[in-house]
PDB file of C-alpha atoms in Angstrom:
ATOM      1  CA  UNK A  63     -19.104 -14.084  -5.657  1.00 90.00           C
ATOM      2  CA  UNK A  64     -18.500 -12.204  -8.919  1.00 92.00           C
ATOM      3  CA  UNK A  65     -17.667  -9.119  -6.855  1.00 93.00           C
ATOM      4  CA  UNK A  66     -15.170 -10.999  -5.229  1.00 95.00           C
ATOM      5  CA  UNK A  67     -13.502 -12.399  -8.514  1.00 95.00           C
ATOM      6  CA  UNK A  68     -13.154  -9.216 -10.062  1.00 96.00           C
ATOM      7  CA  UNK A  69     -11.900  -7.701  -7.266  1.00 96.00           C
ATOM      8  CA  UNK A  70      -9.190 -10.251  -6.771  1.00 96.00           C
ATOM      9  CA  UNK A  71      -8.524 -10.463 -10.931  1.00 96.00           C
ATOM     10  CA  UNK A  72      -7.920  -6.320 -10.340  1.00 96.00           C
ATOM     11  CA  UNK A  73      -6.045  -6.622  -7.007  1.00 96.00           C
ATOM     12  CA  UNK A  74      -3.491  -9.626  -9.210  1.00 97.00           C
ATOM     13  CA  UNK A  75      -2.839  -7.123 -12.086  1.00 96.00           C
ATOM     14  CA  UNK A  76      -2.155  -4.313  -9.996  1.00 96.00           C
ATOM     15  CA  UNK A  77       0.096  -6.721  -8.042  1.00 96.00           C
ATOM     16  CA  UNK A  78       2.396  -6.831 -11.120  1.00 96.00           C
ATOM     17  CA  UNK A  79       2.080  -2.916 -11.793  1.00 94.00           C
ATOM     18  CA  UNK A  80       3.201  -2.357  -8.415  1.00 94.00           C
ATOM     19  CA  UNK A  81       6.069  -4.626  -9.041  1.00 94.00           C
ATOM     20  CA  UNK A  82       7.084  -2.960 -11.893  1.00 93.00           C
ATOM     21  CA  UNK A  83       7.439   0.042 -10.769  1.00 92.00           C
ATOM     22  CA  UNK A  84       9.650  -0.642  -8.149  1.00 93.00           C
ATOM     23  CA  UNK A  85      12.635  -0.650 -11.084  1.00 93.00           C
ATOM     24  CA  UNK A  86      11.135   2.868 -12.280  1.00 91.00           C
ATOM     25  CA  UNK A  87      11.674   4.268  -8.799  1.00 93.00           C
ATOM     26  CA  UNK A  88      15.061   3.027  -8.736  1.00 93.00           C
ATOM     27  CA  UNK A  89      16.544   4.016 -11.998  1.00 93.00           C
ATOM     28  CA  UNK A  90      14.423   6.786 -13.273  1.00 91.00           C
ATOM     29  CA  UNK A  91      13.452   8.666  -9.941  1.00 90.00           C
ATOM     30  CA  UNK A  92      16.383   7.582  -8.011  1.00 91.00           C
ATOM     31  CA  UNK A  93      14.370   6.618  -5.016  1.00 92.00           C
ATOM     32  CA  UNK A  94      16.898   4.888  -2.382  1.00 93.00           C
ATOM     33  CA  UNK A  95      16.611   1.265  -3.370  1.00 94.00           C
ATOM     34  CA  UNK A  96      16.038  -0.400   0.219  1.00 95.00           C
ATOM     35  CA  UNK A  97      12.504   2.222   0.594  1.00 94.00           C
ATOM     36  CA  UNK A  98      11.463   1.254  -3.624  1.00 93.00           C
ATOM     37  CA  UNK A  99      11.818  -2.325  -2.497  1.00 95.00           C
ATOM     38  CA  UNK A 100      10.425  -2.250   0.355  1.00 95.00           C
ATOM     39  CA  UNK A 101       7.490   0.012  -0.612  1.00 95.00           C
ATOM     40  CA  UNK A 102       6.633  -1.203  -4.135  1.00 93.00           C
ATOM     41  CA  UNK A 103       7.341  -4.992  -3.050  1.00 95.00           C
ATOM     42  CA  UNK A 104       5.866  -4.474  -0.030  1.00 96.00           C
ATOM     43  CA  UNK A 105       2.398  -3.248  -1.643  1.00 96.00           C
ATOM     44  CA  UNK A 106       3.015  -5.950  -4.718  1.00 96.00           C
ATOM     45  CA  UNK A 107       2.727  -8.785  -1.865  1.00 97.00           C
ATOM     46  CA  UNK A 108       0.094  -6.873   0.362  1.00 97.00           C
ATOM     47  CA  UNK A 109      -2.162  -7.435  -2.872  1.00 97.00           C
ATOM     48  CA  UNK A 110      -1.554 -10.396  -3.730  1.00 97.00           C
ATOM     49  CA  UNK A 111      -2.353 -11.058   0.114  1.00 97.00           C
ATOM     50  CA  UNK A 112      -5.439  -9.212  -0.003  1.00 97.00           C
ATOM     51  CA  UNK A 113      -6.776 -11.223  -3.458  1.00 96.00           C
ATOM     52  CA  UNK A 114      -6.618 -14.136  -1.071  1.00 95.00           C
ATOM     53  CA  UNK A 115      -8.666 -12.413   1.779  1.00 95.00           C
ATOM     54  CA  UNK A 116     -11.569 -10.767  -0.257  1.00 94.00           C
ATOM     55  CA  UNK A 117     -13.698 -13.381   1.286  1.00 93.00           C
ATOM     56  CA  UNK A 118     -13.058 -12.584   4.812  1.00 93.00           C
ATOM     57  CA  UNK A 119     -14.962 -10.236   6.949  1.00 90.00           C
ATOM     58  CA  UNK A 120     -12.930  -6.302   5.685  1.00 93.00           C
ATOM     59  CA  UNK A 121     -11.256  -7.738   3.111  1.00 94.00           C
ATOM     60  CA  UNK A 122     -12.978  -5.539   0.573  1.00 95.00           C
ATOM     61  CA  UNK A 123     -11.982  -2.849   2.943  1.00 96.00           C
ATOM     62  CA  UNK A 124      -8.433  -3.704   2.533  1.00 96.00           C
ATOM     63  CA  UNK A 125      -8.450  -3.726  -0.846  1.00 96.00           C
ATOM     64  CA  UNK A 126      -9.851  -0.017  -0.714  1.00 96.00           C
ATOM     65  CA  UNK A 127      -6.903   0.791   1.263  1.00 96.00           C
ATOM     66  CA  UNK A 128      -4.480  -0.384  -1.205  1.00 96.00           C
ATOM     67  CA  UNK A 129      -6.239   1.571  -4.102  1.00 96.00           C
ATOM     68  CA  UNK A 130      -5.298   4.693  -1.674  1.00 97.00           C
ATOM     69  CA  UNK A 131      -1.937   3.467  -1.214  1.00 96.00           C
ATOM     70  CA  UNK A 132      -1.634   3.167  -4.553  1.00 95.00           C
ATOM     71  CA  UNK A 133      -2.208   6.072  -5.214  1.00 96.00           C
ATOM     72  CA  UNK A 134      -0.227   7.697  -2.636  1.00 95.00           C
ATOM     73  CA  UNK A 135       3.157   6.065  -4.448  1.00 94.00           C
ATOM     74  CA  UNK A 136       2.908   9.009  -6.962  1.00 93.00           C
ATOM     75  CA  UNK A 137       4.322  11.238  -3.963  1.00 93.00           C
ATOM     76  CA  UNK A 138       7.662   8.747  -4.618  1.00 92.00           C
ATOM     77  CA  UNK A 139       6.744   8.260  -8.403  1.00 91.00           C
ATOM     78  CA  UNK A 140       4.660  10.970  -9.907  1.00 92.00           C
ATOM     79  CA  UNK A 141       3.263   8.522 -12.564  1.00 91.00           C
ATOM     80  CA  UNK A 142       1.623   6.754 -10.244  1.00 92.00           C
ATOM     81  CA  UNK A 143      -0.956   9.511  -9.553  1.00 95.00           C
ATOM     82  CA  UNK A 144      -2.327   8.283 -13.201  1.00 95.00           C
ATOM     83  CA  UNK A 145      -1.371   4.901 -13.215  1.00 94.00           C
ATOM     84  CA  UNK A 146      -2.441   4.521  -9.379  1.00 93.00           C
ATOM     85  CA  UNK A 147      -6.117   6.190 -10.500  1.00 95.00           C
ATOM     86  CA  UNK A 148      -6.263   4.602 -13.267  1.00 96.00           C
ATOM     87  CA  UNK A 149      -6.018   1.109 -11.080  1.00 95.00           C
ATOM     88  CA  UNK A 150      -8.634   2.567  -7.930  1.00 95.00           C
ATOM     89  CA  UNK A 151     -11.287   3.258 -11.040  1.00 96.00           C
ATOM     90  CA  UNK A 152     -10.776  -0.296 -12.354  1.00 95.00           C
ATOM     91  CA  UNK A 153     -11.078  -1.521  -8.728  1.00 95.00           C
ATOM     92  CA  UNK A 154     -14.197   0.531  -8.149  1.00 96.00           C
ATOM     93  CA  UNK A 155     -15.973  -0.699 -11.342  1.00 96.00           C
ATOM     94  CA  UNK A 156     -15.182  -4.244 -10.598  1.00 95.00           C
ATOM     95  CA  UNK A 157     -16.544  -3.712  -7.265  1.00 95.00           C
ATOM     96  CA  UNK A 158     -19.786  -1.611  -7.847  1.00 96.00           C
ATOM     97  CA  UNK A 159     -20.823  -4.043 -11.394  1.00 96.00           C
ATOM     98  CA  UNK A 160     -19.513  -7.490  -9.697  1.00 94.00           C
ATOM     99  CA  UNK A 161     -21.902  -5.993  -6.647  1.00 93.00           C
ATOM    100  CA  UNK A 162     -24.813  -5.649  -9.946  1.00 94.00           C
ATOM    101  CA  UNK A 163     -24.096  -8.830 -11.152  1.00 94.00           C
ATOM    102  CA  UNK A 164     -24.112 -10.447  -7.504  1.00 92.00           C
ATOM    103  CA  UNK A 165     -27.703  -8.556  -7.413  1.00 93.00           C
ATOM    104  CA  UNK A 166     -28.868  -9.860 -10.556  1.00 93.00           C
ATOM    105  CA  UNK A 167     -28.287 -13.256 -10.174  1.00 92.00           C
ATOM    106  CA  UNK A 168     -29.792 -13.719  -6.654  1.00 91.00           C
ATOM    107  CA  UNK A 169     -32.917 -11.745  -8.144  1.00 91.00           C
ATOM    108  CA  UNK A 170     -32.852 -14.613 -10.664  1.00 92.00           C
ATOM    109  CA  UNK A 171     -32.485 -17.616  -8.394  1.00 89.00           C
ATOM    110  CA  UNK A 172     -35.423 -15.586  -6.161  1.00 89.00           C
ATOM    111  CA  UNK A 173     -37.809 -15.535  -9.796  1.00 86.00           C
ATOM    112  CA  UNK A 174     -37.062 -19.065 -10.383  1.00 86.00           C
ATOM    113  CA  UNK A 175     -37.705 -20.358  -7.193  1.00 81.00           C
ATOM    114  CA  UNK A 176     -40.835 -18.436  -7.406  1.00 78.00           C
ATOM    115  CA  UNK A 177     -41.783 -19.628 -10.748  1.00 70.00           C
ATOM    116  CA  UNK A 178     -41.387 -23.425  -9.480  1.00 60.00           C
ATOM    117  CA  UNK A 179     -43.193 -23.301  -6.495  1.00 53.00           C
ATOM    118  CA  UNK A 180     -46.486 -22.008  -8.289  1.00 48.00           C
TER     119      UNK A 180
END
């Protein structure tokens, strides 16, 4: 369940990156503004979509895809090769220590129940 938070807490910030640079590829890359929209609102919704789904069966999947999409907006925006990486390495550390902390705590509840039985 932590996994899942952190995941979705990552997937919500990067929601408003992606957002924001939707303006940058307008005025300071002079991307045609219907493909900016479409793309950087497009992948703003499609994690905000994907927060919601972490739950369901590929959901974590998903939101692997969008760390690749992410980074694949730096061929429009070549900041977002950082700013994109920057965001999949956030995304990968909530998922591999929320995964730890999931671990942990069932490893807990397993000792306790343990304990209280003998």
């Amino acid at each position: 369940m932590t996994r899942i938070r952190l995941c979705a807490a990552m997937l919500c910030f990067e929601a408003i990156l992606l957002g924001l640079s939707t303006p940058v590829m307008i005025a300071v890359e002079n991307i045609d503004k219907s493909l900016a929209l479409s793309v950087g609102l497009g992948l703003m919704v499609a994690c905000l979509l994907v927060a919601g789904m972490l739950r369901r069966p590929g959901g974590l999947w998903l939101g692997h895809g969008l760390q690749v999409a992410a980074v694949a907006l730096g061929l429009l925006t070549p900041a977002m090769y950082f700013v994109g990486g920057l965001f999949a390495g956030l995304w990968l550390g909530a998922f591999f220590l929320g995964g730890a902390i999931d671990a942990d705590k069932a490893r807990w509840a397993a000792e306790a129940d343990d304990g209280s039985v003998g």
